[in-house]
């Protein structure tokens, strides 16, 4: 009978620390293994009680898995700028950003509450976000979107909707309303949404569900690229 990492017997000749490292990697406790390696290379673990040391190892494993999960989600979301972060926001540029509001939004409380975020502004003012591109059938994609805790609709209504797109968008928004968050970015003012959507009744419903009660950011001023170019001179 064959063996694998989970069934191969432990080699008794190895010292206990090596055996522990081997077991951690077999059980895919890679964060814990990295932390354990650090503890062997220093003396700080000697100051810990057994309970504290175990808690530290478990915390490192938790942090490792959380970081890997974030990496996976960012990769799957197919962001145009995958390395972008809140720390890169330049609040010295005159764009109408409220630093306090940005810090509150960065806590993601609005996501935990199922609230929406509505970002408007002219092209180049910093409103670029990205939603994953369709890679399968519409039904399969809609099912994936249902599971997402946060859905980002980027540059919504740059192109007017046709009947099928209007129906799909309505379904998505209705399914998430009051339960899961949506971030919407759009260069169009709200009044122009009626023409872009193509049905005033549907437009009223969409505005009511994702805009009228949303947190708002209105980006103003010159293009960020132009401002940064001027600033670097």
Short mmCIF file of C-alpha atoms in Angstrom, two decimals:
data_model
loop_
_atom_site.label_atom_id
_atom_site.label_comp_id
_atom_site.label_asym_id
_atom_site.label_seq_id
_atom_site.Cartn_x
_atom_site.Cartn_y
_atom_site.Cartn_z
CA UNK A 1 0.00 0.00 0.00
CA UNK A 2 1.35 3.43 -0.89
CA UNK A 3 1.95 6.22 1.57
CA UNK A 4 1.69 9.99 1.50
CA UNK A 5 2.58 12.92 3.77
CA UNK A 6 -0.26 12.03 6.14
CA UNK A 7 0.53 8.31 6.42
CA UNK A 8 4.32 8.13 6.21
CA UNK A 9 5.68 7.05 9.60
CA UNK A 10 7.75 9.45 11.68
CA UNK A 11 11.48 8.73 11.56
CA UNK A 12 12.55 8.12 15.16
CA UNK A 13 16.13 9.25 14.54
CA UNK A 14 15.04 12.85 14.09
CA UNK A 15 15.12 15.23 17.06
CA UNK A 16 11.82 16.40 18.49
CA UNK A 17 11.96 19.87 16.94
CA UNK A 18 12.56 18.45 13.47
CA UNK A 19 9.73 15.98 13.98
CA UNK A 20 7.44 18.83 15.09
CA UNK A 21 8.36 20.87 12.01
CA UNK A 22 7.78 17.85 9.78
CA UNK A 23 4.33 17.25 11.28
CA UNK A 24 3.35 20.91 10.95
CA UNK A 25 4.18 20.92 7.25
CA UNK A 26 2.39 17.60 6.68
CA UNK A 27 -0.72 19.07 8.29
CA UNK A 28 -0.21 22.23 6.21
CA UNK A 29 0.29 24.39 9.28
CA UNK A 30 2.82 26.47 7.39
CA UNK A 31 2.28 29.66 9.38
CA UNK A 32 2.81 27.79 12.62
CA UNK A 33 5.91 26.10 11.19
CA UNK A 34 7.43 29.46 10.24
CA UNK A 35 6.74 30.81 13.72
CA UNK A 36 8.22 27.69 15.32
CA UNK A 37 11.36 28.11 13.20
CA UNK A 38 11.69 31.70 14.44
CA UNK A 39 11.38 30.53 18.03
CA UNK A 40 14.25 28.07 17.52
CA UNK A 41 16.46 30.81 16.15
CA UNK A 42 16.01 33.15 19.12
CA UNK A 43 15.46 33.05 22.87
CA UNK A 44 12.23 35.04 23.15
CA UNK A 45 10.13 31.86 23.39
CA UNK A 46 11.93 30.98 26.61
CA UNK A 47 10.16 33.89 28.29
CA UNK A 48 6.73 32.50 27.41
CA UNK A 49 4.59 30.14 29.38
CA UNK A 50 3.44 27.00 27.51
CA UNK A 51 -0.04 28.51 27.17
CA UNK A 52 1.35 31.78 25.78
CA UNK A 53 3.62 29.94 23.36
CA UNK A 54 0.76 27.82 22.04
CA UNK A 55 -1.41 30.91 21.67
CA UNK A 56 1.36 32.65 19.73
CA UNK A 57 1.80 29.70 17.36
CA UNK A 58 -1.95 29.49 16.72
CA UNK A 59 -2.16 33.25 16.13
CA UNK A 60 0.61 33.08 13.58
CA UNK A 61 -1.13 30.25 11.77
CA UNK A 62 -4.38 32.22 11.76
CA UNK A 63 -2.63 35.33 10.37
CA UNK A 64 -0.90 33.23 7.71
CA UNK A 65 -4.17 31.70 6.51
CA UNK A 66 -5.92 35.08 6.54
CA UNK A 67 -3.14 36.60 4.41
CA UNK A 68 -3.26 33.70 1.95
CA UNK A 69 -7.04 34.04 1.72
CA UNK A 70 -6.70 37.75 0.93
CA UNK A 71 -4.13 36.97 -1.77
CA UNK A 72 -6.49 34.42 -3.29
CA UNK A 73 -9.45 36.80 -3.27
CA UNK A 74 -7.42 39.63 -4.83
CA UNK A 75 -6.16 37.29 -7.54
CA UNK A 76 -9.64 35.96 -8.29
CA UNK A 77 -11.08 39.48 -8.41
CA UNK A 78 -8.71 40.27 -11.28
CA UNK A 79 -8.07 43.84 -10.14
CA UNK A 80 -6.37 46.08 -12.66
CA UNK A 81 -4.10 47.36 -9.88
CA UNK A 82 -3.65 44.34 -7.64
CA UNK A 83 -1.10 46.02 -5.37
CA UNK A 84 -3.18 49.15 -4.68
CA UNK A 85 -3.91 49.95 -1.04
CA UNK A 86 -5.55 52.61 1.13
CA UNK A 87 -2.08 53.68 2.31
CA UNK A 88 -1.31 54.89 -1.22
CA UNK A 89 -4.08 57.50 -1.21
CA UNK A 90 -2.59 61.00 -1.47
CA UNK A 91 -4.81 63.23 0.64
CA UNK A 92 -2.81 66.32 -0.34
CA UNK A 93 -4.35 66.25 -3.81
CA UNK A 94 -7.52 68.38 -4.08
CA UNK A 95 -10.06 65.67 -4.88
CA UNK A 96 -12.70 66.26 -2.21
CA UNK A 97 -11.68 63.26 -0.09
CA UNK A 98 -12.49 63.30 3.62
CA UNK A 99 -9.69 61.52 5.51
CA UNK A 100 -12.01 60.64 8.43
CA UNK A 101 -14.55 59.12 6.07
CA UNK A 102 -11.83 57.12 4.30
CA UNK A 103 -10.53 55.75 7.59
CA UNK A 104 -14.04 54.73 8.66
CA UNK A 105 -14.61 52.99 5.32
CA UNK A 106 -11.22 51.26 5.61
CA UNK A 107 -12.47 49.51 8.76
CA UNK A 108 -14.98 47.71 6.45
CA UNK A 109 -17.80 48.12 8.96
CA UNK A 110 -20.03 49.05 6.02
CA UNK A 111 -19.33 45.63 4.47
CA UNK A 112 -20.14 43.81 7.70
CA UNK A 113 -23.43 45.74 7.87
CA UNK A 114 -24.27 45.09 4.21
CA UNK A 115 -24.19 48.80 3.34
CA UNK A 116 -23.24 50.14 -0.08
CA UNK A 117 -20.62 52.67 -1.22
CA UNK A 118 -21.22 55.02 -4.14
CA UNK A 119 -18.22 56.76 -5.75
CA UNK A 120 -18.69 59.37 -8.47
CA UNK A 121 -16.20 61.53 -10.29
CA UNK A 122 -14.79 62.45 -13.67
CA UNK A 123 -12.37 60.17 -15.48
CA UNK A 124 -8.92 60.07 -13.89
CA UNK A 125 -9.94 61.37 -10.46
CA UNK A 126 -9.12 58.07 -8.79
CA UNK A 127 -12.33 56.07 -9.01
CA UNK A 128 -10.94 53.05 -10.84
CA UNK A 129 -11.87 49.71 -9.31
CA UNK A 130 -12.33 46.39 -11.03
CA UNK A 131 -14.81 43.53 -10.99
CA UNK A 132 -13.79 40.06 -12.15
CA UNK A 133 -14.35 39.45 -15.85
CA UNK A 134 -16.90 36.92 -16.95
CA UNK A 135 -15.23 33.57 -17.57
CA UNK A 136 -18.19 31.23 -17.91
CA UNK A 137 -21.90 31.24 -18.47
CA UNK A 138 -24.00 34.04 -17.08
CA UNK A 139 -25.77 31.70 -14.65
CA UNK A 140 -22.47 30.39 -13.30
CA UNK A 141 -21.14 33.92 -12.93
CA UNK A 142 -24.28 35.09 -11.13
CA UNK A 143 -23.96 32.23 -8.65
CA UNK A 144 -20.38 33.24 -7.92
CA UNK A 145 -21.45 36.84 -7.39
CA UNK A 146 -24.11 35.72 -4.91
CA UNK A 147 -21.38 34.33 -2.65
CA UNK A 148 -19.23 37.47 -2.70
CA UNK A 149 -19.46 39.50 0.49
CA UNK A 150 -18.48 42.61 -1.46
CA UNK A 151 -19.27 43.23 -5.14
CA UNK A 152 -17.55 46.04 -7.06
CA UNK A 153 -19.28 47.52 -10.11
CA UNK A 154 -16.66 49.67 -11.79
CA UNK A 155 -17.44 52.56 -14.17
CA UNK A 156 -21.08 51.56 -14.21
CA UNK A 157 -23.10 52.71 -17.23
CA UNK A 158 -20.18 53.86 -19.38
CA UNK A 159 -22.14 51.95 -22.03
CA UNK A 160 -25.98 51.91 -21.91
CA UNK A 161 -27.56 48.59 -20.92
CA UNK A 162 -29.50 46.34 -23.23
CA UNK A 163 -32.56 44.41 -22.05
CA UNK A 164 -30.62 41.32 -20.93
CA UNK A 165 -27.99 43.34 -19.08
CA UNK A 166 -30.71 45.37 -17.40
CA UNK A 167 -32.39 42.18 -16.18
CA UNK A 168 -29.12 40.70 -14.89
CA UNK A 169 -28.17 43.89 -13.04
CA UNK A 170 -31.60 44.11 -11.46
CA UNK A 171 -31.34 40.49 -10.31
CA UNK A 172 -27.90 41.06 -8.80
CA UNK A 173 -28.93 44.19 -6.93
CA UNK A 174 -32.22 42.72 -5.71
CA UNK A 175 -30.43 39.61 -4.42
CA UNK A 176 -27.88 41.64 -2.45
CA UNK A 177 -30.16 44.40 -1.19
CA UNK A 178 -29.87 44.78 2.59
CA UNK A 179 -27.68 41.68 2.90
CA UNK A 180 -24.37 42.15 1.10
CA UNK A 181 -22.45 45.22 0.03
CA UNK A 182 -21.89 46.77 -3.37
CA UNK A 183 -19.32 49.41 -4.29
CA UNK A 184 -20.39 51.38 -7.36
CA UNK A 185 -18.14 53.75 -9.28
CA UNK A 186 -19.63 55.85 -12.05
CA UNK A 187 -18.71 58.92 -14.06
CA UNK A 188 -22.38 59.56 -14.78
CA UNK A 189 -24.46 61.78 -12.48
CA UNK A 190 -27.52 60.03 -11.09
CA UNK A 191 -29.98 61.82 -13.36
CA UNK A 192 -28.22 60.39 -16.41
CA UNK A 193 -28.68 56.84 -15.12
CA UNK A 194 -32.24 56.80 -16.46
CA UNK A 195 -31.03 57.05 -20.06
CA UNK A 196 -28.19 54.56 -19.45
CA UNK A 197 -30.50 51.98 -17.88
CA UNK A 198 -33.21 52.49 -20.47
CA UNK A 199 -36.21 51.85 -18.22
CA UNK A 200 -37.32 54.51 -15.70
CA UNK A 201 -38.99 51.99 -13.39
CA UNK A 202 -35.86 49.84 -13.20
CA UNK A 203 -33.72 52.96 -12.81
CA UNK A 204 -35.83 54.09 -9.84
CA UNK A 205 -35.46 50.67 -8.22
CA UNK A 206 -31.68 50.59 -8.71
CA UNK A 207 -31.19 54.12 -7.41
CA UNK A 208 -33.36 53.33 -4.40
CA UNK A 209 -31.45 50.18 -3.50
CA UNK A 210 -27.81 51.04 -4.13
CA UNK A 211 -27.50 54.83 -4.19
CA UNK A 212 -29.98 56.72 -2.07
CA UNK A 213 -28.95 54.98 1.17
CA UNK A 214 -25.26 54.43 0.32
CA UNK A 215 -22.13 55.98 1.78
CA UNK A 216 -20.94 58.52 -0.76
CA UNK A 217 -17.63 59.76 -2.11
CA UNK A 218 -17.74 62.50 -4.73
CA UNK A 219 -14.36 62.92 -6.41
CA UNK A 220 -13.65 66.40 -7.76
CA UNK A 221 -10.88 68.34 -9.40
CA UNK A 222 -8.30 67.55 -12.05
CA UNK A 223 -7.15 64.11 -13.15
CA UNK A 224 -4.94 62.42 -10.54
CA UNK A 225 -2.37 61.61 -13.22
CA UNK A 226 -2.23 65.28 -14.25
CA UNK A 227 -1.97 66.49 -10.63
CA UNK A 228 0.82 64.03 -9.83
CA UNK A 229 2.70 65.05 -12.95
CA UNK A 230 2.47 68.72 -11.94
CA UNK A 231 3.46 67.89 -8.37
CA UNK A 232 6.59 66.00 -9.46
CA UNK A 233 7.95 68.91 -11.46
#
